Amino acid sequence: MTDDHTGADNTGADATGADHAKAAELSCPACGAVVFAEEIFCEECGHRLAEAPPASAPAGRDGATIRQESSPSARRPGGPCPGCGGTAIDADGYCETCGLRQPAERDHVEIELPAHGAGNGSRPAVAAGASDRGLRYSRNEDALALAAHAAGIAVVVSDGVGSSQRPEEASRAAADTGAAELVERLDSGEDAEDATRHAALRAAAAVAALSTSPSDAPSCTYVSAVTRGPVVTVGWIGDSRAYWLSAEGAAEPAGNGAPGPAPDEADADEVSTGDMAELGSSRRLTEDDSWAAFMVAEGSLTEAEAEAHPNAHVITAWLGADAGQVSPHIATFRPSGPGTLLVCSDGLWNYFPGAGDLAALLAGAPEAGPGGGTEGETGGAPDDGADGEAGGGAGEAAHDPAADPLGVARMLVRQALDAGGRDNITVAVIPLPSPGTTDSRIHESIPQITEQPR
């Protein structure tokens, strides 16, 4: 099955509480903080004061501030076409008068998780993520869920399989279900590896349940990461990835970046490092379930040969009714120093596949060009980035994930767009150690539609 990609979703808004108009002048209807009549946004939580308070956050995103953008601007979903003003929009989102694709709330999504007690937009933020439609696809089929649990952070990135039906629904179901299950199990005291495994299987069941017939099987990839004190646990099915980017900037040399134990020390269905392998230099933490990875593991092709093959990105495991038995890979690590846990879809790593490539972007290094392929890794399809501007951050200043995780997520998305933007792009950034303490009961999610062009 070919993996094209996935989406990040929106949250609803519902009026709660009495005498809303009066309360909005004196206190924020979302968080209760004192506000003044001339203020448009609450300084504490960022809620637009002219609107009703938000509904409860979707599963798996408690405490997150979610911003969504439609591009081009000047139209929220449901309004007239920004091109011609027509109101006849077909089921696929195209204007029947002028043919313009209408903007959607999932075109660009940003999620920021503030430290416990911090107001919306204030620092420190403990994690953040961004998801973008990219330049080639008509919709965003990536999904991102980010949440705090009692002892750390949980994140899920899912990439809808473009050759399946309704991939954007599959990714959304996987991300929200997986993150909610992680938080619930971790808060109940369950072991991180067990919680990761059960959450992935619950997400798989949720995606399979979307199927309406044998020929209708929405599908997606799945990768999760959780922090619990000084420990990181990742779980995955498919080719979405997790990376460790050391604050020291160094990457492990070629051949040493493979996750988990040696192949003869682990079951083929699950790579597990229950002994908490130490994370020092920057490295990739996951191993793709893909044709290319299989051929390299079998010794049939070199990594460069496999990646150059047309079947390189055909995935060999996924979530969906047609996936067969789902066997999530699980791996646990203990960082030996500060760094960044980065979780992403292939819309990013196709251009910057090696941990060294991504670490160089954070450092603002000029050698961080797309497709650099450090650690013995190579880029995606041979023509990736051929039609886009060169990425790589030449001449840029270093980016500090601990100071601004959302800024780093935005920068990485922009690098992928500048490198070609051939796919949907999703990235989550979790600095370690956390720049602030969190718990699972931060203020409710606050959706904000920001109608600004990308």
Coordinates of C-alpha atoms in Angstrom, one line a residue:
M1 CA 0.0 0.0 0.0
T2 CA 1.3 3.4 -0.9
D3 CA 1.5 5.9 1.9
D4 CA 0.7 9.4 0.6
H5 CA -0.2 11.0 4.0
T6 CA -2.8 12.6 6.6
G7 CA -4.5 15.7 8.7
A8 CA -5.0 17.7 11.8
D9 CA -8.4 18.6 12.8
N10 CA -10.5 21.3 14.4
T11 CA -12.5 21.6 17.6
G12 CA -16.0 22.7 18.1
A13 CA -17.3 25.7 20.0
D14 CA -20.4 25.6 22.1
A15 CA -22.0 28.2 24.4
T16 CA -21.9 27.3 28.0
G17 CA -22.7 29.3 31.1
A18 CA -25.3 32.0 31.7
D19 CA -25.4 35.7 30.9
H20 CA -22.6 35.3 28.4
A21 CA -22.7 38.9 27.1
K22 CA -22.3 40.4 30.6
A23 CA -19.6 37.9 31.7
A24 CA -17.5 38.7 28.6
E25 CA -17.1 42.3 29.8
L26 CA -15.9 41.4 33.2
S27 CA -14.3 37.9 33.0
C28 CA -13.3 35.5 30.3
P29 CA -16.1 33.0 29.6
A30 CA -13.5 30.4 28.8
C31 CA -11.2 30.6 31.9
G32 CA -12.8 33.1 34.2
A33 CA -9.9 35.5 34.2
V34 CA -10.6 39.2 34.7
V35 CA -10.9 41.1 31.4
F36 CA -11.7 44.7 30.3
A37 CA -14.2 46.0 27.9
E38 CA -11.7 47.2 25.3
E39 CA -9.9 43.8 25.1
I40 CA -10.5 41.5 22.1
F41 CA -8.7 38.5 23.5
C42 CA -8.3 37.2 27.0
E43 CA -4.7 37.8 28.2
E44 CA -4.7 34.6 30.2
C45 CA -6.1 32.0 27.8
G46 CA -6.3 33.8 24.4
H47 CA -10.1 33.3 24.0
R48 CA -11.7 35.7 21.6
L49 CA -14.0 37.6 24.0
A50 CA -16.7 38.3 21.4
E51 CA -17.3 34.6 21.0
A52 CA -18.9 32.0 23.1
P53 CA -16.7 29.9 25.4
P54 CA -15.2 26.8 23.9
A55 CA -16.6 23.3 24.3
S56 CA -14.6 20.6 26.1
A57 CA -11.4 19.7 24.3
P58 CA -11.4 16.8 21.9
A59 CA -10.0 13.6 23.2
G60 CA -6.2 13.6 23.5
R61 CA -5.7 17.4 23.3
D62 CA -6.6 18.6 26.8
G63 CA -4.9 21.9 27.6
A64 CA -3.7 22.5 24.1
T65 CA -4.1 25.8 22.3
I66 CA -5.1 25.1 18.7
R67 CA -4.9 27.6 15.9
Q68 CA -6.2 26.8 12.4
E69 CA -5.7 28.7 9.3
S70 CA -7.4 28.7 5.9
S71 CA -5.5 29.8 2.8
P72 CA -6.3 31.9 0.8
S73 CA -7.7 34.2 3.4
A74 CA -11.1 36.0 3.4
R75 CA -13.3 33.0 3.7
R76 CA -14.2 30.8 6.6
P77 CA -15.6 27.4 5.7
G78 CA -19.2 27.8 4.8
G79 CA -18.9 31.3 3.4
P80 CA -18.8 32.4 -0.3
C81 CA -16.0 31.5 -2.6
P82 CA -13.1 34.0 -2.1
G83 CA -12.5 33.9 -5.9
C84 CA -15.8 34.8 -7.4
G85 CA -18.2 35.1 -4.4
G86 CA -20.3 32.1 -5.6
T87 CA -22.1 30.0 -3.0
A88 CA -22.3 26.7 -5.0
I89 CA -19.6 24.6 -3.5
D90 CA -19.4 20.9 -4.4
A91 CA -18.8 18.0 -2.0
D92 CA -15.1 18.0 -2.8
G93 CA -14.7 21.6 -1.8
Y94 CA -14.5 23.2 -5.3
C95 CA -16.5 26.3 -6.4
E96 CA -18.9 25.2 -9.2
T97 CA -18.8 28.7 -10.7
C98 CA -15.0 29.3 -11.0
G99 CA -13.5 26.0 -10.0
L100 CA -11.4 27.4 -7.2
R101 CA -10.6 25.0 -4.4
Q102 CA -12.1 26.4 -1.2
P103 CA -9.9 26.8 1.9
A104 CA -10.4 24.3 4.7
E105 CA -9.7 24.6 8.4
R106 CA -7.2 21.7 8.2
D107 CA -5.0 23.4 5.7
H108 CA -2.8 24.6 8.5
V109 CA -3.0 23.7 12.1
E110 CA -0.8 24.7 15.1
I111 CA -1.0 23.3 18.6
E112 CA 0.8 24.6 21.6
L113 CA 0.8 23.0 25.0
P114 CA 1.6 25.6 27.7
A115 CA 3.1 24.7 31.0
H116 CA 0.7 24.3 33.9
G117 CA -0.4 27.7 35.1
A118 CA 0.9 29.5 32.1
G119 CA -1.5 31.6 30.0
N120 CA -2.1 31.1 26.4
G121 CA 0.8 32.4 24.3
S122 CA 3.0 32.9 27.4
R123 CA 6.2 31.0 28.0
P124 CA 7.3 28.4 28.7
A125 CA 5.4 26.1 26.4
V126 CA 6.3 22.5 27.0
A127 CA 5.5 21.2 23.5
A128 CA 4.0 22.3 20.2
G129 CA 3.2 21.0 16.8
A130 CA 2.2 22.1 13.3
S131 CA 0.5 20.5 10.4
D132 CA 0.2 21.9 6.8
R133 CA -1.5 20.8 3.6
G134 CA 1.7 21.3 1.6
L135 CA 1.8 22.6 -2.0
R136 CA 0.7 19.7 -4.0
Y137 CA -2.4 18.2 -2.3
S138 CA -5.9 19.6 -2.2
R139 CA -6.4 18.6 1.5
N140 CA -4.4 17.8 4.6
E141 CA -4.6 14.2 5.4
D142 CA -2.1 14.3 8.3
A143 CA -3.4 14.4 11.9
L144 CA -1.7 15.6 15.1
A145 CA -2.8 15.1 18.7
L146 CA -0.7 16.6 21.6
A147 CA -1.6 16.3 25.3
A148 CA -0.2 16.5 28.8
H149 CA -0.5 13.6 31.2
A150 CA 0.3 13.5 34.9
A151 CA 4.1 12.9 34.4
G152 CA 4.9 14.3 30.9
I153 CA 3.7 14.7 27.3
A154 CA 2.0 12.4 24.8
V155 CA 1.9 13.0 21.1
V156 CA 0.5 11.1 18.1
V157 CA 1.1 11.8 14.5
S158 CA -0.8 9.9 11.8
D159 CA -0.5 10.1 8.0
G160 CA -3.5 9.1 6.0
V161 CA -2.8 6.6 3.2
G162 CA -3.7 8.5 0.1
S163 CA -4.7 5.5 -2.0
S164 CA -7.3 4.5 0.6
Q165 CA -10.8 5.9 1.0
R166 CA -11.3 8.9 3.4
P167 CA -7.6 8.9 4.6
E168 CA -8.2 12.2 6.5
E169 CA -10.9 10.5 8.6
A170 CA -8.5 7.6 9.4
S171 CA -5.7 9.8 10.5
R172 CA -7.9 11.9 12.7
A173 CA -9.5 8.9 14.4
A174 CA -6.0 7.4 15.0
A175 CA -4.5 10.5 16.4
D176 CA -7.3 11.4 18.7
T177 CA -8.0 7.8 19.9
G178 CA -4.4 7.0 20.4
A179 CA -3.6 10.2 22.4
A180 CA -6.7 9.9 24.6
E181 CA -5.9 6.3 25.4
L182 CA -2.3 7.2 26.2
V183 CA -3.3 9.9 28.6
E184 CA -5.9 7.7 30.3
R185 CA -3.5 4.8 30.8
L186 CA -0.5 6.8 31.8
D187 CA -2.5 8.8 34.3
S188 CA -3.8 5.5 35.8
G189 CA -0.1 4.5 36.4
E190 CA 0.2 2.0 33.6
D191 CA 3.7 1.2 32.3
A192 CA 4.6 3.5 29.4
E193 CA 5.4 0.6 27.0
D194 CA 2.1 -1.2 27.8
A195 CA 0.2 2.1 27.5
T196 CA 1.8 2.7 24.1
R197 CA 1.0 -0.7 22.8
H198 CA -2.7 -0.6 24.0
A199 CA -3.1 2.9 22.6
A200 CA -1.9 1.9 19.2
L201 CA -4.2 -1.1 19.2
R202 CA -7.1 1.0 20.3
A203 CA -6.3 3.5 17.5
A204 CA -6.1 0.6 15.0
A205 CA -9.6 -0.6 16.1
A206 CA -11.0 3.0 15.7
V207 CA -9.6 3.2 12.2
A208 CA -10.9 -0.2 11.2
A209 CA -14.3 0.7 12.5
L210 CA -14.5 3.4 9.8
S211 CA -14.8 0.8 7.1
T212 CA -18.3 0.3 5.6
S213 CA -17.5 -2.6 3.3
P214 CA -14.5 -4.7 2.1
S215 CA -13.8 -2.2 -0.6
D216 CA -14.0 0.8 1.8
A217 CA -11.0 0.7 4.2
P218 CA -9.7 4.2 5.3
S219 CA -6.1 3.7 6.3
C220 CA -3.2 5.5 7.9
T221 CA 0.2 5.3 9.5
Y222 CA 0.8 5.9 13.2
V223 CA 3.6 7.0 15.5
S224 CA 3.3 8.0 19.2
A225 CA 5.8 9.3 21.7
V226 CA 5.5 9.8 25.4
T227 CA 7.8 11.4 28.0
R228 CA 7.6 10.2 31.5
G229 CA 10.1 11.9 33.7
P230 CA 13.5 11.3 32.1
V231 CA 12.3 8.4 29.9
V232 CA 11.0 8.5 26.3
T233 CA 8.8 5.7 24.8
V234 CA 7.9 5.5 21.1
G235 CA 5.5 3.3 19.3
W236 CA 4.8 3.1 15.5
I237 CA 3.1 1.3 12.6
G238 CA 4.1 2.5 9.1
D239 CA 6.6 5.1 8.1
S240 CA 5.9 8.2 10.2
R241 CA 9.0 8.8 12.4
A242 CA 10.4 9.9 15.8
Y243 CA 13.8 11.4 16.2
W244 CA 16.0 12.4 19.1
L245 CA 17.9 15.7 18.4
S246 CA 20.6 16.2 21.0
A247 CA 21.2 19.7 22.2
E248 CA 24.9 19.1 21.5
G249 CA 24.0 19.0 17.8
A250 CA 26.1 15.8 17.0
A251 CA 24.6 12.9 15.2
E252 CA 25.6 9.3 15.4
P253 CA 27.8 8.1 12.5
A254 CA 26.4 6.1 9.6
G255 CA 25.2 2.7 10.5
N256 CA 24.6 3.6 14.2
G257 CA 21.3 5.3 13.9
A258 CA 19.0 2.2 13.8
P259 CA 16.6 2.0 16.6
G260 CA 16.4 -0.8 19.1
P261 CA 18.7 -3.8 19.4
A262 CA 20.4 -5.7 16.6
P263 CA 18.0 -7.6 14.2
D264 CA 19.0 -11.0 15.7
E265 CA 18.2 -9.7 19.2
A266 CA 14.6 -8.7 18.6
D267 CA 11.4 -10.2 17.2
A268 CA 10.7 -9.1 13.7
D269 CA 7.3 -7.8 14.7
E270 CA 8.4 -5.6 17.6
V271 CA 11.6 -3.7 18.3
S272 CA 11.7 -3.1 22.0
T273 CA 14.4 -1.6 24.2
G274 CA 13.0 -2.3 27.6
D275 CA 16.4 -1.7 29.1
M276 CA 16.0 2.0 28.2
A277 CA 18.9 2.4 25.7
E278 CA 20.7 5.6 26.3
L279 CA 20.2 8.5 23.9
G280 CA 23.3 10.6 23.4
S281 CA 23.9 11.9 19.9
S282 CA 21.1 12.8 17.6
R283 CA 19.4 9.7 16.1
R284 CA 16.3 8.3 14.5
L285 CA 14.2 6.3 17.0
T286 CA 11.9 4.4 14.6
E287 CA 12.4 2.0 11.7
D288 CA 10.1 2.3 8.8
D289 CA 7.6 -0.4 7.9
S290 CA 8.3 0.1 4.2
W291 CA 9.4 -1.8 1.1
A292 CA 12.7 0.1 1.1
A293 CA 13.4 -0.8 4.7
F294 CA 12.5 -4.4 4.1
M295 CA 14.8 -4.7 1.1
V296 CA 17.7 -3.1 3.0
A297 CA 17.1 -5.4 6.0
E298 CA 17.1 -8.4 3.8
G299 CA 20.4 -7.3 2.2
S300 CA 18.9 -7.3 -1.2
L301 CA 19.6 -3.6 -1.9
T302 CA 21.7 -0.9 -0.5
E303 CA 19.8 2.0 1.2
A304 CA 20.5 4.3 -1.7
E305 CA 19.3 1.7 -4.2
A306 CA 16.1 1.0 -2.2
E307 CA 15.3 4.6 -1.8
A308 CA 15.7 5.2 -5.5
H309 CA 13.2 2.4 -6.4
P310 CA 9.6 3.3 -7.4
N311 CA 8.4 1.1 -4.5
A312 CA 10.5 2.8 -1.9
H313 CA 7.6 4.3 0.0
V314 CA 5.2 1.4 -0.3
I315 CA 4.4 0.7 3.3
T316 CA 4.2 -2.8 4.7
A317 CA 2.2 -2.1 7.8
W318 CA -0.6 0.4 8.5
L319 CA -3.9 0.9 10.4
G320 CA -7.1 0.0 8.6
A321 CA -9.7 -2.7 8.1
D322 CA -7.4 -4.3 5.5
A323 CA -4.3 -4.2 7.6
G324 CA -4.5 -7.7 9.0
Q325 CA -3.0 -8.2 12.5
V326 CA -1.5 -5.0 13.8
S327 CA 1.8 -5.4 15.7
P328 CA 3.0 -2.0 17.0
H329 CA 6.8 -1.6 17.4
I330 CA 7.7 -0.3 20.9
A331 CA 11.0 1.2 22.0
T332 CA 12.1 3.0 25.2
F333 CA 15.0 5.3 25.7
R334 CA 16.7 7.4 28.4
P335 CA 18.3 10.7 27.2
S336 CA 21.7 11.3 28.6
G337 CA 21.4 15.0 28.3
P338 CA 19.1 17.8 27.0
G339 CA 17.6 17.6 23.5
T340 CA 14.4 17.5 21.5
L341 CA 12.0 14.7 20.8
L342 CA 10.7 15.3 17.3
V343 CA 7.8 13.3 15.8
C344 CA 6.8 13.8 12.2
S345 CA 5.2 12.5 9.0
D346 CA 7.1 11.8 5.8
G347 CA 6.2 15.2 4.5
L348 CA 9.2 16.5 6.6
W349 CA 11.6 13.5 6.6
N350 CA 11.4 13.0 2.8
Y351 CA 13.4 16.2 2.6
F352 CA 15.5 15.9 5.8
P353 CA 15.7 12.1 6.5
G354 CA 18.7 12.0 8.8
A355 CA 18.7 13.1 12.4
G356 CA 21.8 15.1 11.5
D357 CA 19.8 16.9 8.8
L358 CA 17.1 18.0 11.3
A359 CA 19.7 18.9 14.0
A360 CA 21.4 21.1 11.5
L361 CA 18.1 22.9 10.7
L362 CA 17.8 23.7 14.5
A363 CA 21.4 24.9 14.5
G364 CA 20.8 27.1 11.5
A365 CA 23.7 25.4 9.7
P366 CA 24.1 26.0 6.0
E367 CA 24.8 22.3 5.3
A368 CA 21.3 21.4 6.3
G369 CA 20.1 21.1 2.7
P370 CA 17.2 18.9 1.8
G371 CA 17.9 15.2 1.2
G372 CA 21.3 15.4 3.0
G373 CA 20.8 11.8 4.3
T374 CA 23.2 11.8 7.2
E375 CA 23.5 8.7 9.4
G376 CA 23.6 6.6 6.2
E377 CA 20.1 7.6 5.3
T378 CA 19.0 9.0 2.0
G379 CA 16.2 11.3 0.9
G380 CA 12.8 10.3 -0.5
A381 CA 12.0 10.0 -4.2
P382 CA 14.9 11.1 -6.4
D383 CA 13.0 14.2 -7.6
D384 CA 12.0 15.4 -4.2
G385 CA 12.6 19.1 -4.0
A386 CA 13.5 19.5 -7.6
D387 CA 10.7 21.9 -8.2
G388 CA 11.0 23.9 -5.0
E389 CA 13.3 26.4 -3.5
A390 CA 16.3 25.0 -1.8
G391 CA 15.7 24.6 1.9
G392 CA 18.3 24.2 4.6
G393 CA 18.4 27.4 6.6
A394 CA 21.6 28.8 5.2
G395 CA 22.5 31.9 7.1
E396 CA 19.8 31.5 9.7
A397 CA 20.2 31.8 13.4
A398 CA 19.9 28.8 15.6
H399 CA 16.5 27.8 16.8
D400 CA 16.0 26.8 20.5
P401 CA 13.1 24.3 21.0
A402 CA 13.1 24.8 24.7
A403 CA 12.5 28.6 24.3
D404 CA 10.0 28.3 21.4
P405 CA 8.8 24.9 20.4
L406 CA 6.0 26.3 18.2
G407 CA 8.5 28.5 16.4
V408 CA 10.7 25.4 15.7
A409 CA 7.6 23.5 14.5
R410 CA 6.8 26.4 12.2
M411 CA 10.3 26.6 10.9
L412 CA 10.5 22.9 10.1
V413 CA 7.2 23.0 8.2
R414 CA 8.5 26.1 6.3
Q415 CA 11.7 24.2 5.4
A416 CA 9.7 21.3 3.9
L417 CA 7.5 23.8 2.0
D418 CA 10.6 25.6 0.6
A419 CA 12.1 22.3 -0.3
G420 CA 9.1 21.3 -2.5
G421 CA 6.1 20.7 -0.2
R422 CA 5.2 17.6 -2.2
D423 CA 3.3 16.1 0.7
N424 CA 1.3 17.0 3.8
I425 CA 3.7 18.0 6.6
T426 CA 3.3 17.4 10.3
V427 CA 5.8 17.8 13.1
A428 CA 5.6 17.8 16.9
V429 CA 8.4 19.3 19.0
I430 CA 8.9 18.3 22.6
P431 CA 12.0 19.8 24.4
L432 CA 13.6 17.7 27.1
P433 CA 14.0 18.3 29.9
S434 CA 10.6 20.1 29.9
P435 CA 10.9 23.8 30.3
G436 CA 7.9 23.8 32.6
T437 CA 5.9 21.4 34.7
T438 CA 2.6 20.1 33.4
D439 CA -0.3 18.0 34.5
S440 CA -3.2 16.6 32.6
R441 CA -5.7 19.3 33.7
I442 CA -4.5 22.5 32.1
H443 CA -7.2 24.9 30.9
E444 CA -9.5 23.8 28.1
S445 CA -8.5 23.8 24.4
I446 CA -9.2 27.0 22.7
P447 CA -9.8 26.9 18.9
Q448 CA -8.9 30.0 17.0
I449 CA -9.4 30.5 13.3
T450 CA -6.8 32.9 12.0
E451 CA -7.6 33.9 8.5
Q452 CA -4.2 34.8 7.2
P453 CA -2.5 33.5 4.1
R454 CA 0.2 31.0 4.6

